[in-house]
C-alpha cells in the first residue's frame, strides 16, 4: 500500500482545499463515492453526468454526505463528440482551474451498440470519449499544474492479448462484448502511457542543444515538462451498475453465457464501491505520487501491466488513430 493509505483507506487528513476536480460518470458507483470523498477533502467537485435526473439526485447526496456545497453538476455524454466539445467549452468558461481530471465513466460488455458518431460503444465511450475530453482540457490542466489525469482501466486488459485489432478497432466483424471491453481497457492504459510521455520534459541531456533555441524561462519548461501527471488503475471487482449488461447479450458466446450464469453467485465476493474507489482517490490525492507518471495501480500500489500495455509503438499508433477519429488536432 502507498504511504498515504491507512487500513486500506486513503488518509482523510490529505486535503484538497482550493483544488478543482472533475469526475466523469459521477452519478453512481465509483464516481459517486469519489465525489463524496473529494468534496470532504475540501475540493470543488464538478460532476459530469449523462443523465441529469440521476445526476441531480447524486449531487444532493454528495452535498449531504460531504457537508460541502462546492459541488457543480454538468451534462456530458461521452458517446457523443459534439457533447464532449460543448462540455469542454462550457467547463473552461465557468472554471478557472482543473487540478484533477478523473476519467471514471465507462460501459462494460454491452450489446453491439454504436455511439452517436458510429463507433462501437465501448471503444467510443471508454477510450475515444475520454481521449477527446482530456485533450480538450489539457490547456487548463497545464495552467493549473501540478495537476493529474486519473484513468480507470481494468485487469480485464490482460485478456486483450498481445496486440490490438488494428484493422478493425471499431469491431464491425466478429463482435464479442468481452473482447471489446478488454481491448477498450487496454486502450485506457496505452492512452495514459502516451499522454504521460507527451507531458514529460524532453530531458536534461538535451539542455545544451536547446539552450540557444529556448531562452529561460521557456527553456526550463521545455526541459522539466508540464507537471501534469497521469495514472491508470484497476479498482478491483466492484459491486456497481457497470455489470448490468452481463448476461443480456443477444447471441451470446460461451464466455458471455458463463459470465451471465456465474455473476449472481460471485456477487458476494465483490468489494463495495467505497473500497473500490480507494485506488482512484489515492491516485488523485497522494502526495508521494506527485512526481510519478504513466504507471498502473491496483490496491493503491504500482502493478505491472500486460506486455501490450507497455508497448510504446502501440501507444503512439493508437494516439494517432484516436486523434484522426475524434478530429482532434494538437
PDB file of N, CA and C in Angstrom, residues 88-158:
ATOM      1  N   UNK A  88     -16.612  20.714 -22.798  1.00  0.00           N
ATOM      2  CA  UNK A  88     -15.275  21.267 -22.571  1.00  0.00           C
ATOM      3  C   UNK A  88     -15.281  22.789 -22.696  1.00  0.00           C
ATOM      4  N   UNK A  89     -15.994  23.301 -23.674  1.00  0.00           N
ATOM      5  CA  UNK A  89     -16.079  24.750 -23.853  1.00  0.00           C
ATOM      6  C   UNK A  89     -16.754  25.405 -22.656  1.00  0.00           C
ATOM      7  N   UNK A  90     -17.874  24.831 -22.210  1.00  0.00           N
ATOM      8  CA  UNK A  90     -18.596  25.386 -21.066  1.00  0.00           C
ATOM      9  C   UNK A  90     -17.775  25.287 -19.787  1.00  0.00           C
ATOM     10  N   UNK A  91     -17.068  24.164 -19.628  1.00  0.00           N
ATOM     11  CA  UNK A  91     -16.247  23.985 -18.429  1.00  0.00           C
ATOM     12  C   UNK A  91     -15.166  25.056 -18.366  1.00  0.00           C
ATOM     13  N   UNK A  92     -14.504  25.302 -19.476  1.00  0.00           N
ATOM     14  CA  UNK A  92     -13.418  26.292 -19.491  1.00  0.00           C
ATOM     15  C   UNK A  92     -13.941  27.715 -19.321  1.00  0.00           C
ATOM     16  N   UNK A  93     -15.183  27.945 -19.702  1.00  0.00           N
ATOM     17  CA  UNK A  93     -15.785  29.266 -19.496  1.00  0.00           C
ATOM     18  C   UNK A  93     -16.149  29.485 -18.031  1.00  0.00           C
ATOM     19  N   UNK A  94     -16.523  28.414 -17.324  1.00  0.00           N
ATOM     20  CA  UNK A  94     -17.009  28.522 -15.951  1.00  0.00           C
ATOM     21  C   UNK A  94     -15.909  28.349 -14.905  1.00  0.00           C
ATOM     22  N   UNK A  95     -14.933  27.481 -15.198  1.00  0.00           N
ATOM     23  CA  UNK A  95     -13.937  27.108 -14.193  1.00  0.00           C
ATOM     24  C   UNK A  95     -12.588  27.768 -14.477  1.00  0.00           C
ATOM     25  N   UNK A  96     -11.961  28.209 -13.412  1.00  0.00           N
ATOM     26  CA  UNK A  96     -10.664  28.886 -13.541  1.00  0.00           C
ATOM     27  C   UNK A  96      -9.489  27.918 -13.529  1.00  0.00           C
ATOM     28  N   UNK A  97      -9.719  26.691 -13.043  1.00  0.00           N
ATOM     29  CA  UNK A  97      -8.629  25.729 -12.922  1.00  0.00           C
ATOM     30  C   UNK A  97      -9.168  24.314 -12.974  1.00  0.00           C
ATOM     31  N   UNK A  98      -8.265  23.375 -13.185  1.00  0.00           N
ATOM     32  CA  UNK A  98      -8.590  21.949 -13.144  1.00  0.00           C
ATOM     33  C   UNK A  98      -7.372  21.217 -12.602  1.00  0.00           C
ATOM     34  N   UNK A  99      -7.475  20.738 -11.373  1.00  0.00           N
ATOM     35  CA  UNK A  99      -6.341  20.092 -10.711  1.00  0.00           C
ATOM     36  C   UNK A  99      -6.333  18.581 -10.899  1.00  0.00           C
ATOM     37  N   UNK A 100      -7.518  17.985 -10.993  1.00  0.00           N
ATOM     38  CA  UNK A 100      -7.612  16.537 -11.215  1.00  0.00           C
ATOM     39  C   UNK A 100      -8.751  16.267 -12.191  1.00  0.00           C
ATOM     40  N   UNK A 101      -8.427  15.569 -13.259  1.00  0.00           N
ATOM     41  CA  UNK A 101      -9.442  15.047 -14.177  1.00  0.00           C
ATOM     42  C   UNK A 101      -9.516  13.548 -13.942  1.00  0.00           C
ATOM     43  N   UNK A 102     -10.658  13.085 -13.433  1.00  0.00           N
ATOM     44  CA  UNK A 102     -10.834  11.667 -13.153  1.00  0.00           C
ATOM     45  C   UNK A 102     -11.732  11.060 -14.231  1.00  0.00           C
ATOM     46  N   UNK A 103     -11.119  10.348 -15.173  1.00  0.00           N
ATOM     47  CA  UNK A 103     -11.845   9.697 -16.265  1.00  0.00           C
ATOM     48  C   UNK A 103     -12.405   8.368 -15.758  1.00  0.00           C
ATOM     49  N   UNK A 104     -13.550   8.454 -15.112  1.00  0.00           N
ATOM     50  CA  UNK A 104     -14.129   7.328 -14.390  1.00  0.00           C
ATOM     51  C   UNK A 104     -15.226   6.602 -15.174  1.00  0.00           C
ATOM     52  N   UNK A 105     -15.961   7.319 -16.016  1.00  0.00           N
ATOM     53  CA  UNK A 105     -17.140   6.752 -16.685  1.00  0.00           C
ATOM     54  C   UNK A 105     -16.748   5.600 -17.609  1.00  0.00           C
ATOM     55  N   UNK A 106     -17.697   4.694 -17.829  1.00  0.00           N
ATOM     56  CA  UNK A 106     -17.438   3.599 -18.751  1.00  0.00           C
ATOM     57  C   UNK A 106     -18.659   2.730 -18.949  1.00  0.00           C
ATOM     58  N   UNK A 107     -18.579   1.903 -19.977  1.00  0.00           N
ATOM     59  CA  UNK A 107     -19.623   0.920 -20.246  1.00  0.00           C
ATOM     60  C   UNK A 107     -18.937  -0.435 -20.369  1.00  0.00           C
ATOM     61  N   UNK A 108     -19.613  -1.493 -19.933  1.00  0.00           N
ATOM     62  CA  UNK A 108     -18.963  -2.796 -19.832  1.00  0.00           C
ATOM     63  C   UNK A 108     -19.818  -3.889 -20.469  1.00  0.00           C
ATOM     64  N   UNK A 109     -19.217  -4.597 -21.421  1.00  0.00           N
ATOM     65  CA  UNK A 109     -19.798  -5.810 -22.009  1.00  0.00           C
ATOM     66  C   UNK A 109     -21.247  -5.608 -22.455  1.00  0.00           C
ATOM     67  N   UNK A 110     -21.468  -4.530 -23.182  1.00  0.00           N
ATOM     68  CA  UNK A 110     -22.809  -4.207 -23.672  1.00  0.00           C
ATOM     69  C   UNK A 110     -23.068  -4.904 -25.012  1.00  0.00           C
ATOM     70  N   UNK A 111     -24.319  -4.933 -25.474  1.00  0.00           N
ATOM     71  CA  UNK A 111     -24.596  -5.433 -26.824  1.00  0.00           C
ATOM     72  C   UNK A 111     -23.847  -4.598 -27.871  1.00  0.00           C
ATOM     73  N   UNK A 112     -23.916  -4.991 -29.117  1.00  0.00           N
ATOM     74  CA  UNK A 112     -23.162  -4.299 -30.159  1.00  0.00           C
ATOM     75  C   UNK A 112     -23.861  -2.993 -30.539  1.00  0.00           C
ATOM     76  N   UNK A 113     -23.734  -2.034 -29.649  1.00  0.00           N
ATOM     77  CA  UNK A 113     -24.283  -0.710 -29.879  1.00  0.00           C
ATOM     78  C   UNK A 113     -23.215   0.183 -30.499  1.00  0.00           C
ATOM     79  N   UNK A 114     -23.644   1.309 -31.039  1.00  0.00           N
ATOM     80  CA  UNK A 114     -22.703   2.292 -31.561  1.00  0.00           C
ATOM     81  C   UNK A 114     -22.978   3.656 -30.936  1.00  0.00           C
ATOM     82  N   UNK A 115     -21.961   4.469 -30.887  1.00  0.00           N
ATOM     83  CA  UNK A 115     -22.093   5.829 -30.368  1.00  0.00           C
ATOM     84  C   UNK A 115     -22.777   6.712 -31.402  1.00  0.00           C
ATOM     85  N   UNK A 116     -23.042   7.944 -31.022  1.00  0.00           N
ATOM     86  CA  UNK A 116     -23.633   8.924 -31.930  1.00  0.00           C
ATOM     87  C   UNK A 116     -22.795   9.085 -33.192  1.00  0.00           C
ATOM     88  N   UNK A 117     -21.487   8.931 -33.048  1.00  0.00           N
ATOM     89  CA  UNK A 117     -20.564   9.134 -34.159  1.00  0.00           C
ATOM     90  C   UNK A 117     -20.234   7.838 -34.901  1.00  0.00           C
ATOM     91  N   UNK A 118     -20.918   6.731 -34.545  1.00  0.00           N
ATOM     92  CA  UNK A 118     -20.777   5.494 -35.293  1.00  0.00           C
ATOM     93  C   UNK A 118     -19.685   4.556 -34.842  1.00  0.00           C
ATOM     94  N   UNK A 119     -19.154   4.753 -33.641  1.00  0.00           N
ATOM     95  CA  UNK A 119     -18.101   3.875 -33.130  1.00  0.00           C
ATOM     96  C   UNK A 119     -18.695   2.852 -32.164  1.00  0.00           C
ATOM     97  N   UNK A 120     -18.082   1.667 -32.122  1.00  0.00           N
ATOM     98  CA  UNK A 120     -18.511   0.648 -31.167  1.00  0.00           C
ATOM     99  C   UNK A 120     -18.526   1.269 -29.773  1.00  0.00           C
ATOM    100  N   UNK A 121     -19.578   1.022 -29.010  1.00  0.00           N
ATOM    101  CA  UNK A 121     -19.859   1.776 -27.794  1.00  0.00           C
ATOM    102  C   UNK A 121     -18.716   1.746 -26.780  1.00  0.00           C
ATOM    103  N   UNK A 122     -18.099   0.598 -26.564  1.00  0.00           N
ATOM    104  CA  UNK A 122     -17.038   0.513 -25.563  1.00  0.00           C
ATOM    105  C   UNK A 122     -15.768   1.205 -26.035  1.00  0.00           C
ATOM    106  N   UNK A 123     -15.436   1.048 -27.300  1.00  0.00           N
ATOM    107  CA  UNK A 123     -14.309   1.755 -27.900  1.00  0.00           C
ATOM    108  C   UNK A 123     -14.575   3.263 -27.891  1.00  0.00           C
ATOM    109  N   UNK A 124     -15.788   3.643 -28.290  1.00  0.00           N
ATOM    110  CA  UNK A 124     -16.120   5.058 -28.423  1.00  0.00           C
ATOM    111  C   UNK A 124     -16.250   5.780 -27.095  1.00  0.00           C
ATOM    112  N   UNK A 125     -16.828   5.118 -26.091  1.00  0.00           N
ATOM    113  CA  UNK A 125     -17.050   5.758 -24.793  1.00  0.00           C
ATOM    114  C   UNK A 125     -15.837   5.631 -23.880  1.00  0.00           C
ATOM    115  N   UNK A 126     -15.390   4.398 -23.666  1.00  0.00           N
ATOM    116  CA  UNK A 126     -14.305   4.155 -22.710  1.00  0.00           C
ATOM    117  C   UNK A 126     -12.992   4.794 -23.143  1.00  0.00           C
ATOM    118  N   UNK A 127     -12.709   4.748 -24.448  1.00  0.00           N
ATOM    119  CA  UNK A 127     -11.441   5.303 -24.916  1.00  0.00           C
ATOM    120  C   UNK A 127     -11.577   6.623 -25.661  1.00  0.00           C
ATOM    121  N   UNK A 128     -12.263   6.626 -26.806  1.00  0.00           N
ATOM    122  CA  UNK A 128     -12.284   7.825 -27.645  1.00  0.00           C
ATOM    123  C   UNK A 128     -12.898   9.024 -26.924  1.00  0.00           C
ATOM    124  N   UNK A 129     -13.975   8.790 -26.178  1.00  0.00           N
ATOM    125  CA  UNK A 129     -14.614   9.895 -25.473  1.00  0.00           C
ATOM    126  C   UNK A 129     -13.682  10.561 -24.482  1.00  0.00           C
ATOM    127  N   UNK A 130     -12.996   9.758 -23.688  1.00  0.00           N
ATOM    128  CA  UNK A 130     -12.070  10.317 -22.702  1.00  0.00           C
ATOM    129  C   UNK A 130     -10.799  10.870 -23.365  1.00  0.00           C
ATOM    130  N   UNK A 131     -10.393  10.283 -24.466  1.00  0.00           N
ATOM    131  CA  UNK A 131      -9.249  10.824 -25.217  1.00  0.00           C
ATOM    132  C   UNK A 131      -9.541  12.254 -25.645  1.00  0.00           C
ATOM    133  N   UNK A 132     -10.714  12.475 -26.240  1.00  0.00           N
ATOM    134  CA  UNK A 132     -11.068  13.810 -26.709  1.00  0.00           C
ATOM    135  C   UNK A 132     -11.259  14.771 -25.544  1.00  0.00           C
ATOM    136  N   UNK A 133     -11.979  14.344 -24.520  1.00  0.00           N
ATOM    137  CA  UNK A 133     -12.219  15.209 -23.360  1.00  0.00           C
ATOM    138  C   UNK A 133     -10.907  15.661 -22.735  1.00  0.00           C
ATOM    139  N   UNK A 134     -10.000  14.726 -22.503  1.00  0.00           N
ATOM    140  CA  UNK A 134      -8.724  15.050 -21.862  1.00  0.00           C
ATOM    141  C   UNK A 134      -7.940  16.061 -22.682  1.00  0.00           C
ATOM    142  N   UNK A 135      -7.848  15.828 -23.970  1.00  0.00           N
ATOM    143  CA  UNK A 135      -7.070  16.736 -24.814  1.00  0.00           C
ATOM    144  C   UNK A 135      -7.697  18.125 -24.901  1.00  0.00           C
ATOM    145  N   UNK A 136      -9.019  18.195 -24.872  1.00  0.00           N
ATOM    146  CA  UNK A 136      -9.683  19.496 -24.913  1.00  0.00           C
ATOM    147  C   UNK A 136      -9.470  20.285 -23.623  1.00  0.00           C
ATOM    148  N   UNK A 137      -9.176  19.586 -22.525  1.00  0.00           N
ATOM    149  CA  UNK A 137      -8.975  20.249 -21.233  1.00  0.00           C
ATOM    150  C   UNK A 137      -7.507  20.354 -20.836  1.00  0.00           C
ATOM    151  N   UNK A 138      -6.607  19.936 -21.715  1.00  0.00           N
ATOM    152  CA  UNK A 138      -5.182  19.904 -21.369  1.00  0.00           C
ATOM    153  C   UNK A 138      -4.623  21.290 -21.045  1.00  0.00           C
ATOM    154  N   UNK A 139      -5.037  22.303 -21.777  1.00  0.00           N
ATOM    155  CA  UNK A 139      -4.508  23.645 -21.516  1.00  0.00           C
ATOM    156  C   UNK A 139      -4.838  24.088 -20.094  1.00  0.00           C
ATOM    157  N   UNK A 140      -6.051  23.785 -19.644  1.00  0.00           N
ATOM    158  CA  UNK A 140      -6.450  24.154 -18.283  1.00  0.00           C
ATOM    159  C   UNK A 140      -5.698  23.320 -17.254  1.00  0.00           C
ATOM    160  N   UNK A 141      -5.477  22.042 -17.545  1.00  0.00           N
ATOM    161  CA  UNK A 141      -4.682  21.200 -16.655  1.00  0.00           C
ATOM    162  C   UNK A 141      -3.255  21.731 -16.540  1.00  0.00           C
ATOM    163  N   UNK A 142      -2.684  22.152 -17.657  1.00  0.00           N
ATOM    164  CA  UNK A 142      -1.317  22.670 -17.654  1.00  0.00           C
ATOM    165  C   UNK A 142      -1.211  23.969 -16.866  1.00  0.00           C
ATOM    166  N   UNK A 143      -2.196  24.851 -17.043  1.00  0.00           N
ATOM    167  CA  UNK A 143      -2.150  26.137 -16.338  1.00  0.00           C
ATOM    168  C   UNK A 143      -2.422  25.970 -14.845  1.00  0.00           C
ATOM    169  N   UNK A 144      -2.978  24.829 -14.444  1.00  0.00           N
ATOM    170  CA  UNK A 144      -3.270  24.557 -13.033  1.00  0.00           C
ATOM    171  C   UNK A 144      -2.202  23.695 -12.374  1.00  0.00           C
ATOM    172  N   UNK A 145      -1.179  23.316 -13.099  1.00  0.00           N
ATOM    173  CA  UNK A 145      -0.175  22.367 -12.619  1.00  0.00           C
ATOM    174  C   UNK A 145       0.476  22.839 -11.313  1.00  0.00           C
ATOM    175  N   UNK A 146       0.838  21.853 -10.430  1.00  0.00           N
ATOM    176  CA  UNK A 146       0.798  20.405 -10.666  1.00  0.00           C
ATOM    177  C   UNK A 146      -0.627  19.858 -10.671  1.00  0.00           C
ATOM    178  N   UNK A 147      -0.949  19.096 -11.695  1.00  0.00           N
ATOM    179  CA  UNK A 147      -2.288  18.536 -11.844  1.00  0.00           C
ATOM    180  C   UNK A 147      -2.181  17.088 -12.303  1.00  0.00           C
ATOM    181  N   UNK A 148      -3.334  16.396 -12.277  1.00  0.00           N
ATOM    182  CA  UNK A 148      -3.307  14.954 -12.526  1.00  0.00           C
ATOM    183  C   UNK A 148      -4.457  14.520 -13.427  1.00  0.00           C
ATOM    184  N   UNK A 149      -4.185  13.485 -14.226  1.00  0.00           N
ATOM    185  CA  UNK A 149      -5.212  12.807 -15.010  1.00  0.00           C
ATOM    186  C   UNK A 149      -5.275  11.368 -14.505  1.00  0.00           C
ATOM    187  N   UNK A 150      -6.427  10.973 -13.977  1.00  0.00           N
ATOM    188  CA  UNK A 150      -6.622   9.635 -13.416  1.00  0.00           C
ATOM    189  C   UNK A 150      -7.560   8.871 -14.348  1.00  0.00           C
ATOM    190  N   UNK A 151      -7.099   7.725 -14.849  1.00  0.00           N
ATOM    191  CA  UNK A 151      -7.838   6.981 -15.876  1.00  0.00           C
ATOM    192  C   UNK A 151      -8.187   5.592 -15.345  1.00  0.00           C
ATOM    193  N   UNK A 152      -9.478   5.300 -15.262  1.00  0.00           N
ATOM    194  CA  UNK A 152      -9.891   3.973 -14.816  1.00  0.00           C
ATOM    195  C   UNK A 152      -9.760   2.959 -15.945  1.00  0.00           C
ATOM    196  N   UNK A 153      -8.974   1.932 -15.699  1.00  0.00           N
ATOM    197  CA  UNK A 153      -8.845   0.817 -16.624  1.00  0.00           C
ATOM    198  C   UNK A 153      -9.410  -0.411 -15.919  1.00  0.00           C
ATOM    199  N   UNK A 154      -8.823  -1.563 -16.164  1.00  0.00           N
ATOM    200  CA  UNK A 154      -9.296  -2.795 -15.520  1.00  0.00           C
ATOM    201  C   UNK A 154      -8.269  -3.887 -15.723  1.00  0.00           C
ATOM    202  N   UNK A 155      -8.264  -4.847 -14.823  1.00  0.00           N
ATOM    203  CA  UNK A 155      -7.420  -6.032 -15.012  1.00  0.00           C
ATOM    204  C   UNK A 155      -7.883  -6.832 -16.221  1.00  0.00           C
ATOM    205  N   UNK A 156      -9.082  -6.525 -16.734  1.00  0.00           N
ATOM    206  CA  UNK A 156      -9.574  -7.180 -17.953  1.00  0.00           C
ATOM    207  C   UNK A 156      -8.672  -6.910 -19.138  1.00  0.00           C
ATOM    208  N   UNK A 157      -7.820  -5.875 -19.041  1.00  0.00           N
ATOM    209  CA  UNK A 157      -6.927  -5.577 -20.171  1.00  0.00           C
ATOM    210  C   UNK A 157      -5.949  -6.723 -20.426  1.00  0.00           C
ATOM    211  N   UNK A 158      -5.672  -7.533 -19.390  1.00  0.00           N
ATOM    212  CA  UNK A 158      -4.790  -8.685 -19.597  1.00  0.00           C
ATOM    213  C   UNK A 158      -5.406  -9.686 -20.573  1.00  0.00           C
TER     214      UNK A 158
END
